[in-house]
mmCIF file of C-alpha atoms in Angstrom:
data_model
loop_
_atom_site.group_PDB
_atom_site.id
_atom_site.type_symbol
_atom_site.label_atom_id
_atom_site.label_comp_id
_atom_site.label_asym_id
_atom_site.label_seq_id
_atom_site.Cartn_x
_atom_site.Cartn_y
_atom_site.Cartn_z
ATOM 1 C CA UNK N 1 47.541 71.283 -30.273
ATOM 2 C CA UNK N 2 48.157 74.853 -29.444
ATOM 3 C CA UNK N 3 50.244 74.867 -32.878
ATOM 4 C CA UNK N 4 47.329 73.771 -34.650
ATOM 5 C CA UNK N 5 44.975 76.739 -32.824
ATOM 6 C CA UNK N 6 47.961 79.128 -33.896
ATOM 7 C CA UNK N 7 48.025 78.145 -37.448
ATOM 8 C CA UNK N 8 44.173 78.181 -37.365
ATOM 9 C CA UNK N 9 43.756 81.229 -36.214
ATOM 10 C CA UNK N 10 46.328 82.853 -38.231
ATOM 11 C CA UNK N 11 44.299 81.896 -41.133
ATOM 12 C CA UNK N 12 40.276 82.201 -40.049
ATOM 13 C CA UNK N 13 39.738 78.900 -39.478
ATOM 14 C CA UNK N 14 37.314 77.127 -36.960
ATOM 15 C CA UNK N 15 38.191 73.990 -35.585
ATOM 16 C CA UNK N 16 36.339 71.311 -33.694
ATOM 17 C CA UNK N 17 38.041 68.816 -31.277
ATOM 18 C CA UNK N 18 36.825 65.062 -31.886
ATOM 19 C CA UNK N 19 38.482 63.320 -29.273
ATOM 20 C CA UNK N 20 38.721 59.413 -30.319
ATOM 21 C CA UNK N 21 40.979 57.473 -28.375
ATOM 22 C CA UNK N 22 40.116 56.883 -24.581
ATOM 23 C CA UNK N 23 42.261 54.863 -22.285
ATOM 24 C CA UNK N 24 41.031 50.970 -23.036
ATOM 25 C CA UNK N 25 39.319 51.365 -26.165
ATOM 26 C CA UNK N 26 36.124 53.441 -26.145
ATOM 27 C CA UNK N 27 34.639 51.940 -29.531
ATOM 28 C CA UNK N 28 35.617 49.575 -32.092
ATOM 29 C CA UNK N 29 38.181 50.626 -34.816
ATOM 30 C CA UNK N 30 41.744 50.855 -35.927
ATOM 31 C CA UNK N 31 42.142 54.225 -34.042
ATOM 32 C CA UNK N 32 41.648 52.800 -30.718
ATOM 33 C CA UNK N 33 44.906 52.068 -29.649
ATOM 34 C CA UNK N 34 43.625 48.514 -28.549
ATOM 35 C CA UNK N 35 42.947 47.556 -31.989
ATOM 36 C CA UNK N 36 42.208 44.410 -32.488
ATOM 37 C CA UNK N 37 41.347 43.586 -29.498
ATOM 38 C CA UNK N 38 38.340 44.211 -28.163
ATOM 39 C CA UNK N 39 37.492 47.508 -26.562
ATOM 40 C CA UNK N 40 37.924 47.802 -22.622
ATOM 41 C CA UNK N 41 36.461 51.262 -21.503
ATOM 42 C CA UNK N 42 33.120 50.351 -20.620
ATOM 43 C CA UNK N 43 33.456 47.807 -18.654
ATOM 44 C CA UNK N 44 37.336 47.482 -17.035
ATOM 45 C CA UNK N 45 38.925 48.853 -14.203
ATOM 46 C CA UNK N 46 42.482 50.107 -13.156
ATOM 47 C CA UNK N 47 44.514 50.191 -10.237
ATOM 48 C CA UNK N 48 45.929 53.517 -8.716
ATOM 49 C CA UNK N 49 47.942 52.460 -5.910
ATOM 50 C CA UNK N 50 45.071 49.327 -3.991
ATOM 51 C CA UNK N 51 42.223 51.488 -5.699
ATOM 52 C CA UNK N 52 40.179 49.859 -8.663
ATOM 53 C CA UNK N 53 38.500 52.501 -10.760
ATOM 54 C CA UNK N 54 36.870 52.101 -13.697
ATOM 55 C CA UNK N 55 38.185 53.194 -16.597
ATOM 56 C CA UNK N 56 34.872 55.456 -17.841
ATOM 57 C CA UNK N 57 35.761 57.441 -14.841
ATOM 58 C CA UNK N 58 39.001 57.833 -15.950
ATOM 59 C CA UNK N 59 37.374 59.156 -19.275
ATOM 60 C CA UNK N 60 35.397 61.869 -16.932
ATOM 61 C CA UNK N 61 38.731 62.607 -15.869
ATOM 62 C CA UNK N 62 40.016 63.499 -19.530
ATOM 63 C CA UNK N 63 37.151 65.332 -20.144
ATOM 64 C CA UNK N 64 37.339 67.711 -17.261
ATOM 65 C CA UNK N 65 41.408 68.487 -18.079
ATOM 66 C CA UNK N 66 40.209 69.124 -21.608
ATOM 67 C CA UNK N 67 37.438 71.349 -20.523
ATOM 68 C CA UNK N 68 40.024 73.181 -17.970
ATOM 69 C CA UNK N 69 42.673 73.364 -20.232
ATOM 70 C CA UNK N 70 40.822 75.349 -22.969
ATOM 71 C CA UNK N 71 38.985 77.689 -20.436
ATOM 72 C CA UNK N 72 42.598 78.308 -18.533
ATOM 73 C CA UNK N 73 45.411 77.131 -20.839
ATOM 74 C CA UNK N 74 45.061 78.805 -23.811
ATOM 75 C CA UNK N 75 45.342 82.342 -24.962
ATOM 76 C CA UNK N 76 42.263 84.389 -26.358
ATOM 77 C CA UNK N 77 43.131 83.859 -29.851
ATOM 78 C CA UNK N 78 43.410 79.913 -30.001
ATOM 79 C CA UNK N 79 40.303 79.348 -27.485
ATOM 80 C CA UNK N 80 38.376 81.939 -30.166
ATOM 81 C CA UNK N 81 39.664 79.354 -33.020
ATOM 82 C CA UNK N 82 37.414 76.301 -31.888
ATOM 83 C CA UNK N 83 34.470 75.952 -32.584
ATOM 84 C CA UNK N 84 33.489 73.187 -30.595
ATOM 85 C CA UNK N 85 34.254 70.330 -28.500
ATOM 86 C CA UNK N 86 33.478 66.641 -29.202
ATOM 87 C CA UNK N 87 34.353 64.839 -25.828
ATOM 88 C CA UNK N 88 34.308 61.546 -27.289
ATOM 89 C CA UNK N 89 33.784 60.246 -30.953
ATOM 90 C CA UNK N 90 31.039 57.162 -31.650
ATOM 91 C CA UNK N 91 30.954 56.270 -28.048
ATOM 92 C CA UNK N 92 30.611 52.312 -28.209
ATOM 93 C CA UNK N 93 30.520 52.268 -31.802
ATOM 94 C CA UNK N 94 29.843 48.591 -33.154
ATOM 95 C CA UNK N 95 28.932 47.277 -29.546
ATOM 96 C CA UNK N 96 25.998 45.812 -30.426
ATOM 97 C CA UNK N 97 25.545 42.238 -29.665
ATOM 98 C CA UNK N 98 29.480 41.969 -28.926
ATOM 99 C CA UNK N 99 29.165 42.309 -24.840
ATOM 100 C CA UNK N 100 31.719 44.784 -24.018
ATOM 101 C CA UNK N 101 29.320 48.026 -23.925
ATOM 102 C CA UNK N 102 25.641 48.687 -22.805
ATOM 103 C CA UNK N 103 23.547 51.025 -24.251
ATOM 104 C CA UNK N 104 22.522 52.677 -21.024
ATOM 105 C CA UNK N 105 26.118 52.888 -19.509
ATOM 106 C CA UNK N 106 27.183 54.447 -22.691
ATOM 107 C CA UNK N 107 24.137 57.330 -22.788
ATOM 108 C CA UNK N 108 24.985 57.703 -18.718
ATOM 109 C CA UNK N 109 28.537 58.871 -19.640
ATOM 110 C CA UNK N 110 27.538 61.117 -22.445
ATOM 111 C CA UNK N 111 25.340 62.886 -20.201
ATOM 112 C CA UNK N 112 27.888 62.945 -17.463
ATOM 113 C CA UNK N 113 30.531 64.673 -20.006
ATOM 114 C CA UNK N 114 27.454 66.892 -21.459
ATOM 115 C CA UNK N 115 27.214 68.179 -17.806
ATOM 116 C CA UNK N 116 30.883 68.853 -17.490
ATOM 117 C CA UNK N 117 30.596 71.218 -20.231
ATOM 118 C CA UNK N 118 27.283 72.771 -19.530
ATOM 119 C CA UNK N 119 29.059 73.931 -15.831
ATOM 120 C CA UNK N 120 31.924 75.368 -17.641
ATOM 121 C CA UNK N 121 32.177 78.779 -18.911
ATOM 122 C CA UNK N 122 32.547 77.431 -22.557
ATOM 123 C CA UNK N 123 28.455 77.862 -23.429
ATOM 124 C CA UNK N 124 28.999 81.616 -22.614
ATOM 125 C CA UNK N 125 32.117 82.017 -24.997
ATOM 126 C CA UNK N 126 30.112 80.857 -27.956
ATOM 127 C CA UNK N 127 31.891 77.534 -28.189
ATOM 128 C CA UNK N 128 29.722 74.539 -28.960
ATOM 129 C CA UNK N 129 29.339 71.297 -27.924
ATOM 130 C CA UNK N 130 28.572 68.319 -30.540
ATOM 131 C CA UNK N 131 27.305 65.162 -28.688
ATOM 132 C CA UNK N 132 28.325 62.466 -30.747
ATOM 133 C CA UNK N 133 26.412 59.271 -31.012
ATOM 134 C CA UNK N 134 25.829 56.405 -33.704
ATOM 135 C CA UNK N 135 23.486 53.920 -34.294
ATOM 136 C CA UNK N 136 25.754 50.973 -34.196
ATOM 137 C CA UNK N 137 25.843 51.363 -30.188
ATOM 138 C CA UNK N 138 22.397 50.884 -30.053
ATOM 139 C CA UNK N 139 19.804 47.981 -29.718
ATOM 140 C CA UNK N 140 18.386 46.877 -33.306
ATOM 141 C CA UNK N 141 20.622 49.493 -34.885
ATOM 142 C CA UNK N 142 18.544 52.050 -36.526
ATOM 143 C CA UNK N 143 15.387 51.538 -34.889
ATOM 144 C CA UNK N 144 17.032 51.398 -31.935
ATOM 145 C CA UNK N 145 18.154 54.585 -32.084
ATOM 146 C CA UNK N 146 15.014 56.199 -33.468
ATOM 147 C CA UNK N 147 13.232 54.556 -30.471
ATOM 148 C CA UNK N 148 15.445 55.587 -27.889
ATOM 149 C CA UNK N 149 17.795 58.789 -28.485
ATOM 150 C CA UNK N 150 15.337 61.719 -29.416
ATOM 151 C CA UNK N 151 13.596 61.549 -26.154
ATOM 152 C CA UNK N 152 16.939 61.126 -24.537
ATOM 153 C CA UNK N 153 18.015 64.396 -26.255
ATOM 154 C CA UNK N 154 15.088 66.284 -24.949
ATOM 155 C CA UNK N 155 15.298 65.165 -21.700
ATOM 156 C CA UNK N 156 19.022 65.639 -21.053
ATOM 157 C CA UNK N 157 18.988 69.258 -23.065
ATOM 158 C CA UNK N 158 17.107 72.425 -23.138
ATOM 159 C CA UNK N 159 15.458 74.150 -25.898
ATOM 160 C CA UNK N 160 17.770 77.250 -25.428
ATOM 161 C CA UNK N 161 20.529 74.559 -24.800
ATOM 162 C CA UNK N 162 19.581 73.201 -28.295
ATOM 163 C CA UNK N 163 19.583 76.541 -29.623
ATOM 164 C CA UNK N 164 22.619 77.731 -28.432
ATOM 165 C CA UNK N 165 25.369 75.337 -27.447
ATOM 166 C CA UNK N 166 23.914 71.887 -27.992
ATOM 167 C CA UNK N 167 24.677 70.244 -31.162
ATOM 168 C CA UNK N 168 23.427 66.402 -31.584
ATOM 169 C CA UNK N 169 26.319 65.215 -34.042
ATOM 170 C CA UNK N 170 25.205 61.785 -35.310
ATOM 171 C CA UNK N 171 27.294 59.810 -37.043
ATOM 172 C CA UNK N 172 25.395 57.854 -39.752
ATOM 173 C CA UNK N 173 27.386 56.407 -42.729
ATOM 174 C CA UNK N 174 24.743 56.547 -45.671
ATOM 175 C CA UNK N 175 27.788 55.092 -47.728
ATOM 176 C CA UNK N 176 28.395 51.838 -46.035
ATOM 177 C CA UNK N 177 24.329 51.353 -46.106
ATOM 178 C CA UNK N 178 23.948 48.522 -48.102
ATOM 179 C CA UNK N 179 21.325 50.476 -50.578
ATOM 180 C CA UNK N 180 24.412 52.541 -51.105
ATOM 181 C CA UNK N 181 26.269 49.402 -53.290
ATOM 182 C CA UNK N 182 29.614 50.385 -51.787
ATOM 183 C CA UNK N 183 32.936 48.623 -52.204
ATOM 184 C CA UNK N 184 31.935 45.211 -51.043
ATOM 185 C CA UNK N 185 32.523 43.636 -54.376
ATOM 186 C CA UNK N 186 36.124 42.149 -55.778
ATOM 187 C CA UNK N 187 36.376 42.599 -59.378
ATOM 188 C CA UNK N 188 38.501 39.975 -61.360
ATOM 189 C CA UNK N 189 41.804 42.135 -60.667
ATOM 190 C CA UNK N 190 40.975 41.646 -57.026
ATOM 191 C CA UNK N 191 40.178 45.625 -56.702
ATOM 192 C CA UNK N 192 36.738 46.513 -55.366
ATOM 193 C CA UNK N 193 34.128 47.314 -56.994
ATOM 194 C CA UNK N 194 32.431 50.697 -55.910
ATOM 195 C CA UNK N 195 29.467 52.051 -56.788
ATOM 196 C CA UNK N 196 31.087 55.851 -57.168
ATOM 197 C CA UNK N 197 34.833 56.881 -57.527
ATOM 198 C CA UNK N 198 36.353 60.579 -56.848
ATOM 199 C CA UNK N 199 35.899 61.823 -60.424
ATOM 200 C CA UNK N 200 32.000 60.918 -60.463
ATOM 201 C CA UNK N 201 30.325 64.067 -60.765
ATOM 202 C CA UNK N 202 28.274 64.853 -57.750
ATOM 203 C CA UNK N 203 24.917 65.498 -59.477
ATOM 204 C CA UNK N 204 25.293 61.435 -60.181
ATOM 205 C CA UNK N 205 25.722 60.439 -56.903
ATOM 206 C CA UNK N 206 23.059 62.866 -55.675
ATOM 207 C CA UNK N 207 20.912 60.750 -57.885
ATOM 208 C CA UNK N 208 21.728 57.329 -57.069
ATOM 209 C CA UNK N 209 19.623 55.430 -54.687
ATOM 210 C CA UNK N 210 21.710 55.955 -52.030
ATOM 211 C CA UNK N 211 20.376 59.584 -52.240
ATOM 212 C CA UNK N 212 16.861 58.614 -52.594
ATOM 213 C CA UNK N 213 17.285 57.065 -49.525
ATOM 214 C CA UNK N 214 18.819 59.583 -47.585
ATOM 215 C CA UNK N 215 16.412 61.788 -45.336
ATOM 216 C CA UNK N 216 18.193 64.638 -46.716
ATOM 217 C CA UNK N 217 17.544 64.014 -50.267
ATOM 218 C CA UNK N 218 20.877 63.337 -51.241
ATOM 219 C CA UNK N 219 22.930 65.991 -49.087
ATOM 220 C CA UNK N 220 24.004 63.395 -46.451
ATOM 221 C CA UNK N 221 25.282 61.146 -49.055
ATOM 222 C CA UNK N 222 26.617 63.656 -50.760
ATOM 223 C CA UNK N 223 28.874 64.354 -47.849
ATOM 224 C CA UNK N 224 29.931 61.411 -47.097
ATOM 225 C CA UNK N 225 32.916 60.310 -48.789
ATOM 226 C CA UNK N 226 32.429 58.012 -52.063
ATOM 227 C CA UNK N 227 33.584 54.645 -51.934
ATOM 228 C CA UNK N 228 36.879 54.873 -53.673
ATOM 229 C CA UNK N 229 37.628 58.173 -52.521
ATOM 230 C CA UNK N 230 37.923 57.478 -48.636
ATOM 231 C CA UNK N 231 37.383 54.391 -46.447
ATOM 232 C CA UNK N 232 35.916 51.103 -48.053
ATOM 233 C CA UNK N 233 33.388 49.670 -46.395
ATOM 234 C CA UNK N 234 35.624 46.209 -46.073
ATOM 235 C CA UNK N 235 38.044 48.122 -44.121
ATOM 236 C CA UNK N 236 38.696 47.712 -40.094
ATOM 237 C CA UNK N 237 37.596 51.163 -39.666
ATOM 238 C CA UNK N 238 34.170 50.331 -41.019
ATOM 239 C CA UNK N 239 33.420 46.997 -39.551
ATOM 240 C CA UNK N 240 35.718 46.859 -36.532
ATOM 241 C CA UNK N 241 37.816 43.905 -35.646
ATOM 242 C CA UNK N 242 36.902 40.639 -37.445
ATOM 243 C CA UNK N 243 36.902 37.577 -35.461
ATOM 244 C CA UNK N 244 37.585 36.660 -31.405
ATOM 245 C CA UNK N 245 40.015 39.347 -30.303
ATOM 246 C CA UNK N 246 42.917 38.534 -28.080
ATOM 247 C CA UNK N 247 42.138 38.023 -24.309
ATOM 248 C CA UNK N 248 42.026 41.646 -22.916
ATOM 249 C CA UNK N 249 45.103 42.343 -20.042
ATOM 250 C CA UNK N 250 43.019 45.065 -18.530
ATOM 251 C CA UNK N 251 42.511 44.745 -14.505
#
């Protein structure tokens, strides 16, 4: 990680650390370290000697250690190369209806992690906190997100914090919405049939049905990887594990 920051600093590049793989798996995707098993971060415990401790608490220890490392373990040049921290990527992603995470518990953890950043020296350095959420962790998906998160956001951050270091980082994958007509069908040759390809002109993408559905008037869909250029909707990353997962072995 220091080597990456050295390279970034030497080339005038800013880095956002987006932490993906928590112990037990905090979301459903191939990058979690436990896939295709069901994620266990939000409900399982682990043992230290005779003491049983929630994995969520271990996740808080990871956040504390990361913040301390950024504060004390880096050179000034390395620290200046960090634009911000995202303390957990897509918490409880694809958990709706699966039983391995609860919306309120997820938000409580995100709030605790936010407090750790708030109480650190990092906001005073100009570093941002990217608070990442995704609608697949909320009851009723998009509707649930809209009903729940805006009020949570304003209750847990102040106007001054939102104008200085607190950044809401919503992962909304317009490319995988039904109206975007992504790579869900297969042609006669067995290959995905995609709405766009890597050489599709950007203007054509922005004028598509998907762009019209985007609240950004096309900007969001254009930022997303055109299907055929990035991850397909049928990939494990997009949909998570399918079928019943193997029995969990966490204590």
